[in-house]
Every structure is written in structure tokens, then in C-alpha cells.
Coordinates of C-alpha atoms and ligand atoms in Angstrom, one line a residue:
M1 CA 53.9 41.6 -11.7
P2 CA 51.1 39.7 -13.6
A3 CA 49.4 36.8 -11.9
R4 CA 50.7 33.3 -12.2
L5 CA 48.4 31.2 -14.4
I6 CA 46.9 28.1 -12.8
D7 CA 46.8 25.6 -15.7
G8 CA 43.8 23.3 -15.2
T9 CA 44.5 21.5 -18.5
A10 CA 48.0 20.5 -17.4
I11 CA 47.0 19.6 -13.8
G12 CA 43.9 17.7 -15.1
E13 CA 46.0 15.7 -17.6
A14 CA 48.6 14.9 -14.9
M15 CA 45.9 13.6 -12.6
R16 CA 44.3 11.5 -15.3
G17 CA 47.7 9.9 -15.9
E18 CA 48.0 9.1 -12.1
L19 CA 44.6 7.4 -12.3
Q20 CA 45.8 4.9 -15.0
G21 CA 47.4 2.5 -12.5
E22 CA 44.2 2.2 -10.6
I23 CA 42.1 1.7 -13.7
R24 CA 44.6 -1.1 -14.8
D25 CA 44.3 -2.8 -11.3
L26 CA 40.5 -2.7 -11.5
K27 CA 40.6 -4.2 -15.0
R28 CA 42.8 -7.0 -13.8
R29 CA 40.1 -7.8 -11.3
G30 CA 37.6 -7.9 -14.2
V31 CA 36.1 -4.5 -13.5
T32 CA 36.0 -1.7 -16.1
P33 CA 34.7 1.5 -14.4
G34 CA 31.6 2.5 -16.2
L35 CA 29.8 5.9 -16.4
A36 CA 26.3 6.5 -17.7
A37 CA 25.3 10.1 -18.6
V38 CA 21.6 10.8 -18.9
L39 CA 20.7 13.8 -21.1
V40 CA 17.1 15.0 -21.5
G41 CA 16.2 17.5 -24.2
E42 CA 18.2 19.6 -26.6
N43 CA 20.2 22.1 -24.5
P44 CA 23.3 22.6 -26.7
A45 CA 25.7 23.3 -23.8
S46 CA 24.6 20.1 -22.1
H47 CA 25.2 18.1 -25.3
T48 CA 28.7 19.6 -25.4
Y49 CA 29.5 18.8 -21.8
V50 CA 28.2 15.2 -22.1
R51 CA 30.3 14.7 -25.3
M52 CA 33.4 16.0 -23.5
K53 CA 32.7 13.6 -20.6
G54 CA 32.3 10.7 -23.0
K55 CA 35.6 11.5 -24.8
A56 CA 37.4 11.8 -21.5
C57 CA 36.1 8.3 -20.5
D58 CA 37.3 6.9 -23.9
E59 CA 40.7 8.4 -23.4
A60 CA 41.0 7.0 -19.8
G61 CA 39.8 3.5 -20.8
L62 CA 36.5 3.8 -19.0
Y63 CA 33.3 2.3 -20.3
H64 CA 30.5 4.8 -20.9
E65 CA 27.0 5.1 -22.2
T66 CA 25.1 8.3 -23.1
L67 CA 21.3 8.0 -22.8
R68 CA 19.7 10.7 -24.8
L69 CA 16.0 11.2 -24.1
P70 CA 13.6 13.6 -25.8
A71 CA 12.5 16.8 -24.0
E72 CA 9.0 15.3 -23.7
T73 CA 10.2 12.4 -21.5
T74 CA 8.0 12.1 -18.4
E75 CA 9.4 12.1 -14.9
A76 CA 8.2 8.5 -14.5
E77 CA 10.1 7.4 -17.6
L78 CA 13.2 9.1 -16.4
L79 CA 12.9 7.5 -12.9
A80 CA 12.5 4.1 -14.5
L81 CA 15.7 4.6 -16.5
I82 CA 17.6 5.6 -13.3
E83 CA 16.3 2.4 -11.6
R84 CA 17.6 0.4 -14.5
L85 CA 21.0 2.1 -14.3
N86 CA 21.1 1.6 -10.5
A87 CA 20.8 -2.2 -11.2
D88 CA 23.2 -2.4 -14.1
H89 CA 26.6 -4.0 -13.1
K90 CA 28.5 -2.4 -16.0
I91 CA 27.6 1.1 -14.6
H92 CA 29.4 2.3 -11.5
G93 CA 28.6 6.0 -11.9
I94 CA 25.4 7.8 -13.1
L95 CA 25.2 11.4 -13.9
V96 CA 22.1 13.3 -14.8
Q97 CA 23.0 16.3 -16.9
L98 CA 21.3 19.4 -15.6
P99 CA 19.2 21.4 -16.2
L100 CA 16.3 19.0 -16.7
P101 CA 13.1 20.2 -18.5
K102 CA 10.8 22.2 -16.2
H103 CA 8.1 19.5 -16.0
I104 CA 10.5 17.2 -14.2
N105 CA 11.3 17.5 -10.5
T106 CA 15.1 17.6 -10.5
Q107 CA 15.4 16.8 -6.8
R108 CA 13.2 13.7 -7.1
V109 CA 15.4 12.5 -9.9
L110 CA 18.7 13.2 -8.2
H111 CA 17.5 11.5 -5.0
R112 CA 16.6 8.3 -7.0
V113 CA 20.2 7.7 -8.1
D114 CA 21.9 5.0 -5.9
P115 CA 24.1 7.0 -3.5
G116 CA 26.9 4.5 -4.3
K117 CA 26.7 5.5 -8.0
D118 CA 26.1 9.2 -7.4
V119 CA 29.4 10.4 -8.9
D120 CA 28.1 14.0 -9.1
G121 CA 27.7 14.0 -5.4
F122 CA 24.2 15.5 -5.5
H123 CA 22.3 12.8 -3.5
P124 CA 21.5 14.0 0.1
E125 CA 23.5 11.1 1.5
N126 CA 26.7 12.3 -0.3
V127 CA 25.9 15.9 0.5
G128 CA 25.7 15.0 4.2
K129 CA 28.9 13.0 4.1
V130 CA 30.8 15.8 2.4
S131 CA 29.5 18.3 4.9
I132 CA 30.7 16.2 7.9
G133 CA 34.0 15.4 6.2
D134 CA 33.3 11.6 5.6
P135 CA 35.7 10.6 2.8
T136 CA 33.4 7.9 1.5
G137 CA 31.0 10.6 0.2
F138 CA 31.4 11.6 -3.4
R139 CA 32.6 15.2 -3.6
P140 CA 30.9 17.2 -6.4
A141 CA 33.3 17.3 -9.3
T142 CA 33.7 21.1 -9.7
P143 CA 34.5 22.1 -6.2
Y144 CA 36.6 18.9 -5.8
G145 CA 38.5 20.0 -8.9
V146 CA 39.0 23.6 -7.5
Q147 CA 40.4 22.1 -4.3
Q148 CA 42.8 19.9 -6.3
L149 CA 43.9 23.0 -8.4
L150 CA 44.8 24.8 -5.1
V151 CA 46.6 21.9 -3.5
R152 CA 48.6 21.0 -6.6
S153 CA 49.5 24.6 -7.3
E154 CA 51.0 24.8 -3.8
L155 CA 48.3 27.2 -2.8
E156 CA 47.2 25.2 0.3
P157 CA 44.1 26.8 1.8
T158 CA 45.0 26.2 5.5
G159 CA 44.7 29.4 7.5
K160 CA 43.6 31.5 4.5
H161 CA 40.5 33.5 4.2
A162 CA 38.5 31.9 1.3
V163 CA 35.7 33.9 -0.1
I164 CA 33.2 32.1 -2.3
V165 CA 30.8 34.1 -4.5
G166 CA 27.8 31.9 -5.3
R167 CA 25.9 29.5 -3.0
S168 CA 24.6 26.9 -5.5
T169 CA 24.3 23.3 -4.4
I170 CA 26.5 22.3 -7.4
V171 CA 29.4 24.7 -6.7
G172 CA 29.3 27.3 -3.9
R173 CA 27.9 25.2 -0.9
P174 CA 30.0 22.1 -1.4
M175 CA 33.0 24.3 -2.1
A176 CA 32.5 25.9 1.4
A177 CA 32.2 22.4 2.9
L178 CA 35.5 21.2 1.3
L179 CA 37.5 24.2 2.3
L180 CA 36.2 24.0 5.9
Q181 CA 37.3 20.4 6.3
D182 CA 39.8 19.6 8.9
G183 CA 42.7 18.3 6.8
P184 CA 44.8 18.9 3.7
G185 CA 43.0 21.1 1.2
G186 CA 40.8 22.5 3.9
N187 CA 41.3 24.4 7.1
A188 CA 40.3 27.7 5.5
T189 CA 38.2 30.5 7.1
V190 CA 35.3 30.5 4.7
T191 CA 32.9 33.3 3.7
V192 CA 30.1 32.7 1.2
C193 CA 28.5 35.6 -0.7
H194 CA 25.3 35.5 -2.8
S195 CA 23.0 37.9 -4.5
R196 CA 21.8 39.4 -1.2
T197 CA 25.3 40.1 0.1
R198 CA 25.7 43.8 0.9
D199 CA 28.8 45.6 -0.3
I200 CA 30.2 42.5 -2.0
K201 CA 33.4 44.3 -3.0
A202 CA 34.2 44.9 0.7
V203 CA 34.0 41.2 1.2
T204 CA 35.8 40.0 -1.9
R205 CA 38.7 42.4 -1.1
Q206 CA 39.3 40.4 2.1
A207 CA 39.9 37.2 0.2
D208 CA 43.2 35.5 0.2
I209 CA 41.5 32.9 -2.1
L210 CA 38.5 34.2 -4.1
I211 CA 36.3 31.6 -5.8
V212 CA 33.7 32.9 -8.2
A213 CA 30.7 30.8 -9.4
I214 CA 27.7 33.0 -10.3
G215 CA 27.2 32.8 -14.0
K216 CA 27.6 36.5 -14.7
P217 CA 30.2 37.3 -17.4
E218 CA 33.2 39.3 -16.1
F219 CA 31.4 40.3 -12.9
V220 CA 34.6 40.5 -10.7
T221 CA 36.7 43.4 -11.7
G222 CA 40.2 44.4 -10.6
D223 CA 39.1 46.7 -7.8
M224 CA 37.2 43.8 -6.1
V225 CA 40.4 41.8 -5.6
K226 CA 43.1 42.1 -2.9
P227 CA 46.6 42.4 -4.5
G228 CA 48.3 39.0 -4.6
A229 CA 45.1 37.0 -4.0
V230 CA 44.4 33.7 -5.6
V231 CA 41.4 33.9 -8.0
I232 CA 39.6 30.9 -9.2
D233 CA 37.0 31.5 -11.9
V234 CA 34.4 28.8 -12.1
G235 CA 32.1 30.7 -14.5
V236 CA 31.5 29.7 -18.1
N237 CA 29.5 32.1 -20.1
R238 CA 28.9 32.5 -23.8
M239 CA 29.5 36.1 -25.1
D240 CA 28.5 37.0 -28.6
D241 CA 31.5 37.5 -30.9
P242 CA 30.6 37.8 -34.5
S243 CA 34.3 37.8 -35.4
L244 CA 34.4 34.0 -34.5
K245 CA 33.0 31.3 -36.8
K246 CA 30.9 29.9 -34.0
G247 CA 29.6 33.4 -33.1
Y248 CA 30.5 33.4 -29.5
R249 CA 33.5 33.1 -27.1
L250 CA 33.6 31.7 -23.6
V251 CA 34.3 34.1 -20.7
G252 CA 34.4 33.5 -17.0
D253 CA 32.7 35.4 -14.1
V254 CA 36.0 37.3 -13.7
K255 CA 37.3 40.1 -15.9
F256 CA 40.5 38.2 -16.6
D257 CA 42.6 41.0 -18.3
E258 CA 42.0 43.4 -15.4
V259 CA 42.2 40.9 -12.5
K260 CA 45.4 39.2 -13.7
K261 CA 47.2 42.5 -13.1
V262 CA 46.1 42.5 -9.4
A263 CA 46.0 38.8 -8.4
G264 CA 48.9 36.6 -7.4
A265 CA 47.5 33.6 -9.3
I266 CA 44.4 33.1 -11.5
T267 CA 42.7 30.4 -13.5
P268 CA 41.8 31.1 -17.2
V269 CA 38.5 30.4 -18.9
P270 CA 38.6 28.1 -20.7
G271 CA 41.5 25.9 -19.4
G272 CA 41.1 26.4 -15.7
V273 CA 38.3 24.8 -13.7
G274 CA 36.6 23.1 -16.6
P275 CA 39.2 20.3 -17.3
M276 CA 39.4 19.7 -13.6
T277 CA 35.6 19.1 -13.4
I278 CA 35.9 16.3 -15.9
T279 CA 39.0 14.9 -14.3
M280 CA 37.3 14.6 -10.9
L281 CA 34.3 13.0 -12.5
L282 CA 36.6 10.2 -13.7
Y283 CA 38.1 10.0 -10.2
N284 CA 34.7 9.6 -8.6
T285 CA 33.7 7.0 -11.2
V286 CA 36.9 5.0 -10.4
Q287 CA 36.2 5.4 -6.7
A288 CA 32.7 4.1 -7.2
A289 CA 34.0 1.1 -9.2
R290 CA 36.6 0.3 -6.5
Q291 CA 33.9 0.3 -3.8
W292 CA 31.7 -1.9 -6.0
A293 CA 34.5 -4.4 -6.5
R294 CA 35.3 -4.4 -2.8
E295 CA 31.7 -5.2 -2.0
R296 CA 31.5 -7.9 -4.8
D297 CA 34.7 -9.5 -3.4
G298 CA 33.4 -9.4 0.2
E299 CA 36.1 -6.9 1.3
G300 CA 33.5 -4.6 2.9
Ligands
LIG1 P1 23.6 29.0 -10.2 O1 23.0 27.8 -9.7 O2 22.9 29.9 -11.1 O3 24.0 29.9 -8.9 C1 24.5 31.2 -9.0 C2 24.8 31.7 -7.6 O4 25.4 33.0 -7.8 C3 23.6 31.9 -6.7 O5 23.9 31.5 -5.4 C4 23.3 33.4 -6.7 O6 22.8 33.9 -5.5 C5 24.7 34.0 -7.0 N1 24.7 35.3 -7.6 C6 24.0 35.6 -8.8 N2 24.2 36.9 -9.1 C7 25.0 37.4 -8.1 C8 25.5 38.7 -7.8 N3 25.3 39.7 -8.6 N4 26.3 38.8 -6.7 C9 26.5 37.8 -5.9 N5 26.0 36.5 -6.1 C10 25.3 36.3 -7.2 O7 25.0 28.8 -10.8 P2 26.1 27.6 -10.7 O8 25.4 26.3 -11.2 O9 26.7 27.5 -9.4 O10 27.1 28.0 -11.8 C11 27.8 29.2 -11.7 C12 28.7 29.4 -12.9 O11 29.7 28.4 -12.9 C13 28.0 29.3 -14.2 O12 28.7 30.2 -15.1 C14 28.2 27.9 -14.7 O13 28.2 27.7 -16.1 C15 29.6 27.7 -14.1 N6 30.0 26.3 -13.9 C16 31.1 25.8 -14.4 C17 31.5 24.5 -14.1 C18 32.8 24.1 -14.7 O14 33.1 22.9 -14.7 N7 33.7 25.0 -15.1 C19 30.7 23.7 -13.4 C20 29.5 24.2 -12.9 C21 29.2 25.5 -13.1 P3 21.4 33.6 -5.0 O15 21.5 32.2 -4.4 O16 21.2 34.6 -3.9 O17 20.4 33.6 -6.1

């Protein structure tokens, strides 16, 4: 039997609908959640992502600003902009679109974002909170979205063996932290693989839940998956396709047509993890605005 499709577009839309009540409540208190996206340089994929995030803010009724800076921007100029956004009361969430140009120290920039506005969850304070399971920490949007996909598809990770392929600070590592947490959406037995893992197929074949985030088109093939496993494909890769007007198509890190015949459930690319990432960014921005309003009103 072919795998059940996990529809991130539908789950993401439903979750954005659920967020509307909270956004209305905040607006009644005079607070419109606001997101600032900072984009340095001309990376076309980054421009697309930031545009999609802005559109999602518009649709949800959030305020947003996109600050587009030239590739030659100095680190000092970028840090000064971050400071300005940290102090701006209209802005509750700041995201710095990665990658930054090579002459800028990414960590220094991410560490300058006020942890209370760090809706990407990349500041060490939030990384630490997420790793100890403190719910006041911002969970990075992509792994948070994967966790929601699992929970809302009734694929609760508790007691399952989750194998994560990829150990980036954006996806793999925080994914492991979330699935390890003691509570709903967590309680998995977690294994993390990376480029030095030996005999990766022997590991991936043990997974009840296989999450792949490596940026290698169609890396995971059918023989790497245990029959009936849940497969979450985080990868987004452009593959040349001259038959399409834009000249490329998007594929994941999983060979979808092959793996769907083996897996019990699978996410498509596009339409799986991507829409959830944007949804969770909105959630984090609303969480940031709620916390800001509490502090403003002396509610602690
Ligand atoms: P990244 O920072 O490049 O990290 C890639 C990870 O994969 C590294 O840990 C690397 O191992 C590991 N890896 C590379 N080749 C491998 C191999 N042959 N076998 C095992 N592990 C291997 O990538 P990322 O930022 O996590 O992104 C991964 C993918 O997810 C990309 O396609 C990206 O576009 C996509 N993505 C999608 C979303 C979304 O919203 N859908 C969000 C973020 C990222 P080492 O550490 O040993 O080098």
C-alpha cells in the first residue's frame, strides 16, 4: 500500500486559522504582532523565502518589514540595524535570512538579536532553553513545524525510534532536542546521523520516524527505509528541468516515488515541511508579541 501523504499545506493553513483568535486578542490590547526580515545580498532563494514570509504575515494580519541591504553591507552596519530593530516597539520578531555574505560573522549577528525577539530560535539563550525543555524558548521554525506535522497527523513520537539525518544548528540538532523532550511531541529515542556516520543505511533502516535534512537531492532511497516508517523530508533542492519555464523543479532529500512505496507516511516536497516552517514563524512572532504585551502591562 502506498504511503499516506502528510499534507503540510493543509495542516499549516489549519494552524494559521487557529492563531487568528490570539492575533485578534492582541490587537484589542493595541498590539499588532510585527516581524522584521533582514536580507543581505542577492541570493535568489533567500529573496523567495522572505517574500513568502511577508505574504504569510499579510494574510495573517501581522505587521512586517523587509530590510533589504546590499551585499557590500559591513558587519558593523548590520549590527547597528539589529540594535535599531531590538529597540523598535512595532517589531516583536526579527529574522536574519541566512546565508549572510562571507565577510560577515553570522554568529556575531545572530547573537546580537534580542533573545525575546529571536523568533528563529538561533540565539544561544533560546538554543539553551530548547535543549533543557524550557517552553519560554523560541523553537526554531523548521523542526517545530516537523514536530507539529507529526502530532497533528496522529504520529506521536513517544516511544518511537526517530532517526535524524543532518546535524545542522537550524534543523538537525534542534529537531533532536524537541523529539527528546519529556512531553507530548517528544519522548522519542533519538539517533542523529551526519556525513561521518558509518553505514548510514543500517541506521536509517531502524527508524520508525526518519527525518532527513541534508540538502542532497533524492539521497534517501527506498532500500534505506523500514517498511511502514514515517518519512519527513526537510530538503529543498533545485534540480535542472528544461521542460519547465523556470528551468528547474524542487525536489527533497528523499527519492519520493521510490520511498512512498515503502513508507507508511511521507511528506511531499513542496507542500510538506515548507509551509509548516512559515506557519511556526508566525506562531513564534505571536508568542513574542504576547510576551512583550505582558511585560508592557506588568503581567510578568
Ligand atoms: P546544512 O547546514 O548544509 O547541514 C547539512 C547536514 O547534512 C550536515 O550536518 C551534514 O553533515 C549532513 N550531511 C551532508 N551530506 C551527508 C551525507 N551524505 N550523509 C549524511 N549526512 C550528510 O543544511 P540545513 O540548513 O540543515 O538544510 C538541509 C536541507 O533542508 C537543505 O536542503 C535546506 O534547503 C532544507 N531546509 C528546508 C527548510 C524548510 O523550511 N523546508 C528549512 C531549512 C532547511 P556534517 O555536519 O557532517 O557536515
